[in-house]
Amino acid sequence: MQQNFQDSLAICKEYGHPDLFITFTCNPKWEEIQNAVRSSGSQDASVRPDIIARVFKIKLDMMLSDLTKKDALGRVRAVVYTVEFQKRGLPHAHIVLWLADGDKLTTPADIDTMVCAEIPDKETDVVGYNAVSQFMMHGPCGEANPRCPCMQNNVCTKFYPKNFANATHVAADGYAAYRRRDTGRTVEVNNIYLDNRHVVPYNRGLLVKYQAHINVEW
């Protein structure tokens, strides 16, 4: 972690502020993990952290290749990442990208082409809807579920639900407040209907390809 922090400072000195921050979390239900766990004679992926770590590393390398060699989110000048492990042995990676001039997201319209915080239309984008429903909905928390792990002193530490917004804008603190229109689209989670205010920002291409929680932030 210390080395990555030093690397980030050195890269910032060379390339300026980073452009995108991505959190990629392992999905223990990936087919590769489930098949390997079953073939090892077990039924629970949590008891095989070796398999989980191995498959996650393969997926992470694929994503880094997509980002740095295939320009999935634009031409990348530099990248720094670190891998951490959650409880039950589930790894996740934090990835920071510096984009080339000409591919930087300098306007709200640019941000909208890369990052989304809305539920897709279930009729016209079934694949996108299913991925967002499964991986990118936060909660329920707040009054609907005060015992949610994100809750502290009766407040969500992740600041959900967000406010509806008809357009993306950059807030006074320098962070993007993403477009979250009141479209009427919902996802049912634990018998609670969640709308766009509960969507964790994502990139559809990465989300659909890797079928895991992938938070993309400007």
XYZ file of N, CA and C in Angstrom:
654
model
N 0.833 -1.199 0.000
C 0.000 0.000 0.000
C 0.870 1.253 0.000
N 1.910 1.260 0.837
C 2.805 2.413 0.911
C 3.475 2.660 -0.429
N 3.913 1.573 -1.084
C 4.570 1.727 -2.380
C 3.596 2.265 -3.420
N 2.351 1.758 -3.404
C 1.358 2.255 -4.339
C 1.070 3.729 -4.104
N 1.038 4.139 -2.824
C 0.805 5.542 -2.502
C 1.942 6.404 -3.049
N 3.167 5.955 -2.874
C 4.311 6.697 -3.396
C 4.284 6.735 -4.918
N 3.913 5.610 -5.534
C 3.799 5.577 -6.993
C 2.764 6.577 -7.470
N 1.628 6.639 -6.753
C 0.560 7.564 -7.148
C 1.035 9.011 -7.081
N 1.771 9.351 -6.030
C 2.284 10.715 -5.908
C 3.239 11.038 -7.048
N 4.100 10.076 -7.390
C 5.056 10.303 -8.470
C 4.335 10.478 -9.809
N 3.300 9.660 -10.037
C 2.555 9.758 -11.292
C 1.765 11.058 -11.339
N 1.183 11.477 -10.210
C 0.462 12.758 -10.176
C 1.395 13.910 -10.524
N 2.619 13.832 -10.037
C 3.596 14.886 -10.345
C 3.870 14.942 -11.839
N 3.837 13.763 -12.493
C 4.125 13.697 -13.929
C 2.900 13.995 -14.780
N 1.715 13.434 -14.392
C 0.541 13.490 -15.264
C -0.607 14.336 -14.727
N -0.482 14.838 -13.492
C -1.559 15.637 -12.929
C -2.572 14.782 -12.196
N -3.760 15.340 -11.998
C -4.805 14.631 -11.255
C -5.276 13.407 -12.045
N -5.582 12.300 -11.352
C -6.135 11.134 -12.045
C -7.538 11.424 -12.568
N -8.001 10.585 -13.489
C -9.287 10.825 -14.145
C -10.397 9.887 -13.698
N -10.078 8.634 -13.432
C -11.110 7.663 -13.065
C -10.638 6.802 -11.903
N -11.577 6.493 -11.024
C -11.308 5.595 -9.894
C -12.282 4.428 -9.990
N -11.755 3.217 -10.047
C -12.578 2.020 -10.245
C -12.371 1.062 -9.086
N -13.467 0.563 -8.529
C -13.407 -0.494 -7.531
C -14.016 -1.751 -8.128
N -13.233 -2.812 -8.222
C -13.637 -4.071 -8.851
C -13.662 -5.150 -7.769
N -14.850 -5.679 -7.480
C -15.012 -6.634 -6.390
C -15.267 -8.033 -6.937
N -14.625 -9.013 -6.347
C -14.783 -10.411 -6.766
C -16.235 -10.864 -6.612
N -16.710 -11.623 -7.573
C -18.033 -12.240 -7.505
C -17.849 -13.735 -7.252
N -18.149 -14.222 -6.039
C -17.933 -15.644 -5.738
C -18.830 -16.572 -6.544
N -19.817 -16.003 -7.247
C -20.713 -16.826 -8.066
C -20.254 -16.917 -9.525
N -19.082 -16.346 -9.838
C -18.546 -16.533 -11.186
C -18.517 -18.019 -11.514
N -18.853 -18.349 -12.753
C -18.913 -19.750 -13.167
C -17.577 -20.457 -12.964
N -16.471 -19.747 -13.228
C -15.149 -20.359 -13.076
C -14.889 -20.765 -11.619
N -15.322 -19.933 -10.683
C -15.135 -20.250 -9.269
C -16.037 -21.406 -8.857
N -17.300 -21.337 -9.257
C -18.240 -22.382 -8.877
C -17.824 -23.743 -9.421
N -17.378 -23.789 -10.682
C -16.945 -25.058 -11.283
C -15.725 -25.623 -10.565
N -14.759 -24.736 -10.252
C -13.541 -25.193 -9.582
C -13.837 -25.669 -8.171
N -14.733 -24.991 -7.474
C -15.086 -25.380 -6.106
C -15.781 -26.742 -6.108
N -16.723 -26.918 -7.042
C -17.426 -28.200 -7.110
C -16.480 -29.342 -7.457
N -15.563 -29.093 -8.374
C -14.629 -30.149 -8.774
C -13.654 -30.509 -7.659
N -13.498 -29.613 -6.680
C -12.608 -29.888 -5.553
C -13.331 -30.630 -4.433
N -14.638 -30.877 -4.627
C -15.399 -31.622 -3.637
C -16.079 -30.766 -2.604
N -16.077 -29.442 -2.789
C -16.718 -28.539 -1.840
C -17.940 -27.903 -2.481
N -18.805 -27.355 -1.667
C -19.996 -26.669 -2.157
C -19.981 -25.180 -1.833
N -19.026 -24.742 -1.035
C -18.995 -23.364 -0.558
C -17.685 -22.702 -0.967
N -17.779 -21.665 -1.785
C -16.576 -20.992 -2.280
C -15.786 -20.328 -1.162
N -16.445 -19.997 -0.037
C -15.750 -19.284 1.042
C -14.663 -20.126 1.690
N -14.724 -21.451 1.529
C -13.696 -22.310 2.127
C -12.531 -22.546 1.174
N -12.586 -21.948 -0.015
C -11.494 -22.096 -0.972
C -10.981 -20.731 -1.409
N -10.365 -19.984 -0.481
C -9.843 -18.656 -0.840
C -8.759 -18.732 -1.907
N -8.087 -19.893 -2.032
C -7.062 -20.039 -3.061
C -7.674 -19.966 -4.454
N -8.826 -20.633 -4.631
C -9.519 -20.601 -5.924
C -10.054 -19.205 -6.205
N -10.659 -18.583 -5.185
C -11.215 -17.239 -5.344
C -10.121 -16.256 -5.758
N -8.982 -16.293 -5.059
C -7.893 -15.364 -5.358
C -7.338 -15.595 -6.755
N -7.237 -16.853 -7.152
C -6.660 -17.179 -8.458
C -7.556 -16.683 -9.596
N -8.870 -16.954 -9.481
C -9.802 -16.515 -10.526
C -9.891 -14.992 -10.558
N -9.919 -14.362 -9.386
C -9.991 -12.901 -9.352
C -8.777 -12.278 -10.031
N -7.607 -12.844 -9.794
C -6.394 -12.311 -10.431
C -6.484 -12.426 -11.950
N -7.021 -13.525 -12.451
C -7.192 -13.690 -13.897
C -8.141 -12.624 -14.439
N -9.269 -12.419 -13.744
C -10.251 -11.420 -14.181
C -9.655 -10.007 -14.104
N -8.909 -9.736 -13.039
C -8.300 -8.417 -12.880
C -7.303 -8.148 -13.998
N -6.486 -9.139 -14.334
C -5.532 -8.971 -15.428
C -6.253 -8.710 -16.745
N -7.379 -9.388 -16.950
C -8.172 -9.161 -18.166
C -8.700 -7.730 -18.205
N -9.202 -7.260 -17.073
C -9.739 -5.901 -17.032
C -8.635 -4.866 -17.259
N -7.487 -5.069 -16.633
C -6.381 -4.134 -16.831
C -5.939 -4.113 -18.289
N -5.992 -5.264 -18.949
C -5.681 -5.319 -20.372
C -6.713 -4.547 -21.185
N -7.989 -4.715 -20.827
C -9.048 -3.957 -21.508
C -8.844 -2.461 -21.342
N -8.431 -2.056 -20.152
C -8.280 -0.636 -19.861
C -7.041 -0.036 -20.510
N -5.923 -0.746 -20.445
C -4.644 -0.159 -20.861
C -4.239 -0.497 -22.296
N -4.735 -1.605 -22.824
C -4.347 -2.018 -24.170
C -5.479 -1.876 -25.186
N -6.715 -2.036 -24.725
C -7.863 -1.952 -25.626
C -8.633 -0.649 -25.471
N -8.149 0.228 -24.579
C -8.729 1.568 -24.401
C -10.231 1.519 -24.122
N -10.643 0.612 -23.233
C -12.065 0.439 -22.947
C -12.723 1.718 -22.446
N -11.977 2.532 -21.705
C -12.507 3.802 -21.190
C -11.731 4.995 -21.730
N -10.964 4.771 -22.769
C -10.124 5.816 -23.334
C -8.657 5.429 -23.234
N -7.808 6.178 -23.919
C -6.373 5.892 -23.894
C -5.801 6.191 -22.510
N -5.117 5.208 -21.931
C -4.588 5.320 -20.572
C -3.103 5.653 -20.613
N -2.724 6.719 -19.926
C -1.308 7.091 -19.830
C -0.631 6.421 -18.650
N -1.391 6.187 -17.576
C -0.817 5.563 -16.394
C -1.909 4.899 -15.577
N -1.525 3.876 -14.812
C -2.476 3.165 -13.961
C -1.770 2.721 -12.690
N -2.474 2.816 -11.578
C -2.008 2.288 -10.297
C -3.161 1.509 -9.690
N -2.877 0.335 -9.127
C -3.946 -0.413 -8.469
C -3.417 -1.131 -7.250
N -4.325 -1.446 -6.346
C -3.992 -2.241 -5.164
C -5.115 -3.226 -4.919
N -4.786 -4.395 -4.405
C -5.773 -5.435 -4.110
C -5.899 -5.587 -2.606
N -7.135 -5.589 -2.126
C -7.413 -5.779 -0.709
C -8.357 -6.970 -0.544
N -8.382 -7.527 0.649
C -9.242 -8.673 0.921
C -10.278 -8.324 1.976
N -11.540 -8.643 1.675
C -12.629 -8.409 2.606
C -12.777 -9.616 3.531
N -13.757 -9.551 4.399
C -14.104 -10.709 5.203
C -14.534 -11.846 4.271
N -14.387 -13.059 4.725
C -14.696 -14.265 3.962
C -13.759 -14.431 2.775
N -12.663 -13.659 2.747
C -11.650 -13.885 1.729
C -11.944 -13.311 0.372
N -12.957 -12.449 0.250
C -13.288 -11.892 -1.060
C -12.386 -10.703 -1.382
N -11.610 -10.762 -2.457
C -10.724 -9.650 -2.811
C -11.433 -8.583 -3.636
N -10.916 -7.372 -3.552
C -11.359 -6.312 -4.446
C -10.154 -5.447 -4.790
N -10.214 -4.827 -5.953
C -9.108 -3.995 -6.425
C -9.559 -2.553 -6.559
N -8.693 -1.631 -6.138
C -8.898 -0.203 -6.371
C -7.943 0.202 -7.497
N -8.501 0.748 -8.563
C -7.732 1.075 -9.759
C -7.865 2.571 -10.046
N -6.742 3.235 -10.241
C -6.738 4.655 -10.581
C -6.156 4.812 -11.985
N -6.872 5.562 -12.839
C -6.456 5.741 -14.229
C -6.172 7.205 -14.541
N -5.126 7.430 -15.303
C -4.832 8.740 -15.888
C -5.046 8.609 -17.394
N -5.951 9.384 -17.939
C -6.277 9.305 -19.358
C -5.461 10.304 -20.168
N -5.296 9.977 -21.436
C -4.549 10.838 -22.347
C -5.361 12.082 -22.681
N -4.666 13.151 -23.002
C -5.349 14.362 -23.465
C -6.193 14.004 -24.690
N -7.386 14.546 -24.719
C -8.305 14.221 -25.795
C -9.312 13.158 -25.398
N -8.959 12.351 -24.375
C -9.875 11.337 -23.860
C -10.337 11.659 -22.441
N -9.860 12.769 -21.892
C -10.278 13.159 -20.552
C -11.744 13.585 -20.555
N -12.411 13.347 -19.437
C -13.821 13.702 -19.297
C -13.902 15.092 -18.677
N -14.048 16.088 -19.507
C -13.947 17.470 -19.035
C -15.297 18.155 -18.854
N -16.374 17.547 -19.328
C -17.704 18.143 -19.206
C -18.682 17.107 -18.662
N -19.822 17.551 -18.121
C -20.844 16.597 -17.684
C -21.286 15.652 -18.798
N -21.352 16.158 -20.025
C -21.729 15.293 -21.149
C -20.693 14.202 -21.369
N -19.408 14.550 -21.198
C -18.345 13.542 -21.305
C -18.504 12.472 -20.233
N -18.788 12.909 -19.011
C -18.944 11.970 -17.897
C -20.088 11.004 -18.187
N -21.186 11.521 -18.738
C -22.352 10.674 -19.016
C -22.047 9.580 -20.036
N -21.069 9.798 -20.902
C -20.729 8.764 -21.881
C -19.974 7.606 -21.235
N -19.429 7.816 -20.047
C -18.567 6.815 -19.434
C -19.148 6.244 -18.148
N -19.867 7.076 -17.386
C -20.359 6.665 -16.074
C -21.866 6.853 -16.019
N -22.555 5.837 -15.486
C -24.018 5.899 -15.371
C -24.421 5.583 -13.944
N -25.479 6.235 -13.472
C -26.012 5.961 -12.138
C -27.526 5.803 -12.218
N -27.980 5.123 -13.271
C -29.404 4.899 -13.467
C -29.684 3.440 -13.809
N -30.894 2.994 -13.507
C -31.328 1.645 -13.822
C -31.692 1.585 -15.303
N -31.136 0.644 -16.066
C -31.479 0.535 -17.488
C -32.948 0.142 -17.685
N -33.429 0.392 -18.881
C -34.791 0.002 -19.240
C -34.870 -1.515 -19.334
N -35.744 -2.112 -18.563
C -35.850 -3.568 -18.515
C -36.301 -4.159 -19.837
N -37.038 -3.386 -20.627
C -37.571 -3.888 -21.889
C -36.550 -3.812 -23.020
N -35.764 -2.748 -23.059
C -34.833 -2.557 -24.178
C -33.406 -2.980 -23.853
N -33.084 -3.160 -22.575
C -31.730 -3.566 -22.183
C -31.816 -4.557 -21.027
N -32.251 -5.762 -21.334
C -32.438 -6.785 -20.303
C -31.116 -7.135 -19.639
N -30.045 -7.270 -20.439
C -28.737 -7.646 -19.903
C -28.228 -6.576 -18.939
N -28.329 -5.321 -19.349
C -27.896 -4.231 -18.484
C -28.730 -4.143 -17.218
N -30.039 -4.298 -17.363
C -30.938 -4.236 -16.210
C -30.598 -5.327 -15.196
N -30.391 -6.544 -15.688
C -30.085 -7.651 -14.782
C -28.754 -7.435 -14.060
N -27.757 -6.910 -14.772
C -26.444 -6.680 -14.156
C -26.521 -5.595 -13.083
N -27.198 -4.501 -13.398
C -27.339 -3.419 -12.417
C -28.147 -3.902 -11.217
N -29.217 -4.648 -11.481
C -30.063 -5.164 -10.401
C -29.275 -6.061 -9.454
N -28.408 -6.888 -10.015
C -27.685 -7.869 -9.220
C -26.469 -7.302 -8.506
N -25.791 -6.334 -9.149
C -24.482 -5.929 -8.632
C -24.364 -4.476 -8.177
N -25.254 -3.577 -8.636
C -24.983 -2.153 -8.447
C -26.035 -1.387 -7.636
N -26.898 -2.099 -6.934
C -27.892 -1.427 -6.107
C -27.418 -1.377 -4.657
N -27.422 -0.185 -4.075
C -27.024 -0.027 -2.673
C -28.254 -0.112 -1.781
N -28.164 -0.965 -0.768
C -29.258 -1.065 0.179
C -30.150 -2.270 -0.078
N -31.344 -2.235 0.512
C -31.946 -1.092 1.206
C -31.267 -0.792 2.540
N -31.244 0.507 2.838
C -30.705 0.951 4.118
C -31.614 2.062 4.633
N -31.150 2.849 5.564
C -31.971 3.926 6.110
C -33.136 3.377 6.907
N -34.276 4.037 6.837
C -35.451 3.621 7.594
C -35.935 2.239 7.179
N -35.705 1.882 5.908
C -36.150 0.575 5.413
C -35.340 -0.567 6.007
N -34.100 -0.283 6.406
C -33.232 -1.326 6.961
C -32.171 -0.677 7.838
N -32.535 -0.252 9.026
C -31.585 0.457 9.899
C -30.413 -0.406 10.352
N -30.492 -1.720 10.161
C -29.404 -2.619 10.563
C -28.429 -2.911 9.415
N -28.601 -2.245 8.296
C -27.688 -2.426 7.162
C -26.264 -2.059 7.610
N -25.248 -2.813 7.181
C -23.868 -2.550 7.616
C -23.378 -1.130 7.342
N -23.989 -0.446 6.353
C -23.541 0.912 6.031
C -24.061 1.957 7.013
N -24.993 1.564 7.888
C -25.638 2.522 8.777
C -24.797 2.789 10.029
N -24.676 4.072 10.355
C -23.981 4.481 11.569
C -24.682 5.709 12.123
N -25.122 5.627 13.371
C -25.892 6.718 13.992
C -27.112 7.071 13.152
N -27.757 6.026 12.639
C -28.988 6.155 11.845
C -28.790 6.883 10.527
N -27.548 6.947 10.056
C -27.247 7.603 8.781
C -26.404 6.662 7.929
N -26.691 6.596 6.639
C -25.901 5.772 5.724
C -24.529 6.414 5.517
N -23.476 5.669 5.808
C -22.116 6.204 5.669
C -21.723 6.385 4.210
N -22.492 5.808 3.285
C -22.232 5.955 1.849
C -23.115 7.048 1.239
N -23.918 7.686 2.100
C -24.768 8.820 1.697
C -25.849 8.423 0.694
N -26.401 7.230 0.868
C -27.558 6.818 0.075
C -28.804 6.902 0.957
N -29.969 7.156 0.314
C -30.163 7.390 -1.120
C -29.695 8.781 -1.542
N -29.193 8.876 -2.777
C -28.798 10.156 -3.350
C -30.054 10.938 -3.745
N -29.867 12.155 -4.188
C -30.984 12.955 -4.680
C -31.211 12.693 -6.166
N -32.458 12.796 -6.591
C -32.732 12.764 -8.021
C -32.062 13.985 -8.674
N -31.583 13.795 -9.901
C -30.970 14.898 -10.644
C -31.206 14.684 -12.128
N -31.656 15.708 -12.813
C -31.940 15.589 -14.244
C -30.690 15.650 -15.103
N -29.586 16.116 -14.520
C -28.340 16.220 -15.289
C -27.156 16.043 -14.363
N -26.067 15.560 -14.925
C -24.820 15.435 -14.176
C -24.193 16.814 -13.993
N -23.616 17.054 -12.817
C -22.880 18.293 -12.605
C -21.748 18.032 -11.619
N -20.774 18.901 -11.635
C -19.657 18.804 -10.701
C -19.979 19.665 -9.494
N -20.026 19.026 -8.330
C -20.409 19.727 -7.106
C -19.284 20.641 -6.621
N -19.593 21.444 -5.622
C -18.631 22.408 -5.101
C -17.402 21.725 -4.513
N -17.570 20.478 -4.047
C -16.429 19.767 -3.461
C -15.543 19.112 -4.516
N -15.898 19.299 -5.807
C -15.072 18.768 -6.877
C -15.468 17.380 -7.349
N -16.433 16.760 -6.690
C -16.889 15.427 -7.083
C -18.081 15.542 -8.029
N -18.240 14.525 -8.859
C -19.360 14.516 -9.794
C -20.629 14.072 -9.089
N -21.704 14.822 -9.299
C -23.037 14.400 -8.877
C -23.725 13.901 -10.143
N -23.902 12.598 -10.241
C -24.320 11.987 -11.496
C -25.813 12.154 -11.760
N -26.164 12.083 -13.032
C -27.563 12.150 -13.447
C -28.335 10.970 -12.860
N -29.417 11.282 -12.159
C -30.297 10.260 -11.572
C -31.731 10.739 -11.761
N -32.263 10.529 -12.957
C -33.600 11.019 -13.251
C -34.664 10.152 -12.577
N -35.794 10.765 -12.304
C -36.917 10.044 -11.708
C -37.684 9.342 -12.826
N -37.128 8.225 -13.286
C -37.680 7.508 -14.448
C -38.784 6.535 -14.082
N -38.950 6.274 -12.807
C -39.952 5.308 -12.384
C -39.451 3.871 -12.412
N -38.229 3.646 -12.882
C -37.674 2.292 -12.912
C -37.215 1.900 -11.507
N -37.468 0.660 -11.150
C -37.112 0.191 -9.824
C -36.525 -1.222 -9.885
N -35.858 -1.583 -8.799
C -35.339 -2.939 -8.602
C -35.794 -3.397 -7.221
N -36.347 -4.591 -7.148
C -36.809 -5.120 -5.869
C -35.655 -5.822 -5.150
N -35.331 -5.354 -3.960
C -34.281 -5.956 -3.142
C -34.855 -6.195 -1.753
N -34.940 -7.456 -1.356
C -35.478 -7.814 -0.041
C -36.850 -7.198 0.196
N -37.685 -7.307 -0.831
C -39.072 -6.831 -0.768
C -39.194 -5.308 -0.684
N -38.104 -4.603 -0.970
C -38.115 -3.148 -1.013
C -37.780 -2.715 -2.437
N -38.528 -1.754 -2.974
C -38.278 -1.276 -4.331
C -37.317 -0.082 -4.287
N -36.164 -0.248 -4.930
C -35.145 0.794 -4.981
C -35.142 1.450 -6.351
N -34.938 2.770 -6.389
C -34.938 3.501 -7.650
C -33.537 4.029 -7.956
N -33.450 4.989 -8.877
C -32.146 5.501 -9.311
C -31.337 6.155 -8.198
N -31.988 6.529 -7.129
C -31.263 7.148 -6.010
C -30.347 6.157 -5.297
N -30.532 4.862 -5.587
C -29.774 3.818 -4.898
C -28.739 3.135 -5.807
N -28.545 3.658 -7.016
C -27.627 3.025 -7.963
C -26.191 3.479 -7.699
N -25.277 2.517 -7.585
C -23.853 2.813 -7.474
C -23.321 3.074 -8.886
N -22.611 4.178 -9.125
C -22.150 4.515 -10.484
C -21.324 3.400 -11.113
N -21.567 3.182 -12.404
C -20.941 2.068 -13.114
C -20.699 2.421 -14.572
N -19.913 1.593 -15.240
C -19.752 1.657 -16.688
C -20.395 0.409 -17.261
N -21.347 0.561 -18.167
C -22.118 -0.592 -18.626
C -21.239 -1.652 -19.277
N -20.287 -1.245 -20.097
C -19.450 -2.210 -20.799
C -18.694 -3.120 -19.845
N -18.031 -2.522 -18.847
C -17.284 -3.315 -17.868
C -18.223 -4.172 -17.035
N -19.345 -3.600 -16.628
C -20.278 -4.315 -15.762
C -20.826 -5.561 -16.439
N -21.273 -5.415 -17.671
C -21.876 -6.541 -18.391
C -20.829 -7.606 -18.703
N -19.626 -7.197 -19.040
C -18.595 -8.170 -19.393
C -18.141 -8.976 -18.182
N -17.925 -8.314 -17.048
C -17.312 -8.996 -15.908
C -18.305 -9.476 -14.854
N -19.557 -9.052 -14.938
C -20.607 -9.575 -14.055
C -20.174 -9.564 -12.585
N -19.845 -8.362 -12.115
C -19.423 -8.185 -10.735
C -19.673 -6.733 -10.343
N -19.553 -6.450 -9.060
C -19.678 -5.072 -8.599
C -18.461 -4.279 -9.066
N -18.689 -3.328 -9.977
C -17.601 -2.496 -10.505
C -18.035 -1.039 -10.419
N -17.589 -0.355 -9.393
C -17.924 1.043 -9.188
C -16.925 1.912 -9.951
N -17.438 2.736 -10.863
C -16.589 3.640 -11.656
C -16.929 5.075 -11.271
N -15.930 5.826 -10.855
C -16.139 7.206 -10.416
C -15.253 8.157 -11.184
N -15.787 9.327 -11.533
C -15.001 10.393 -12.154
C -14.279 11.164 -11.075
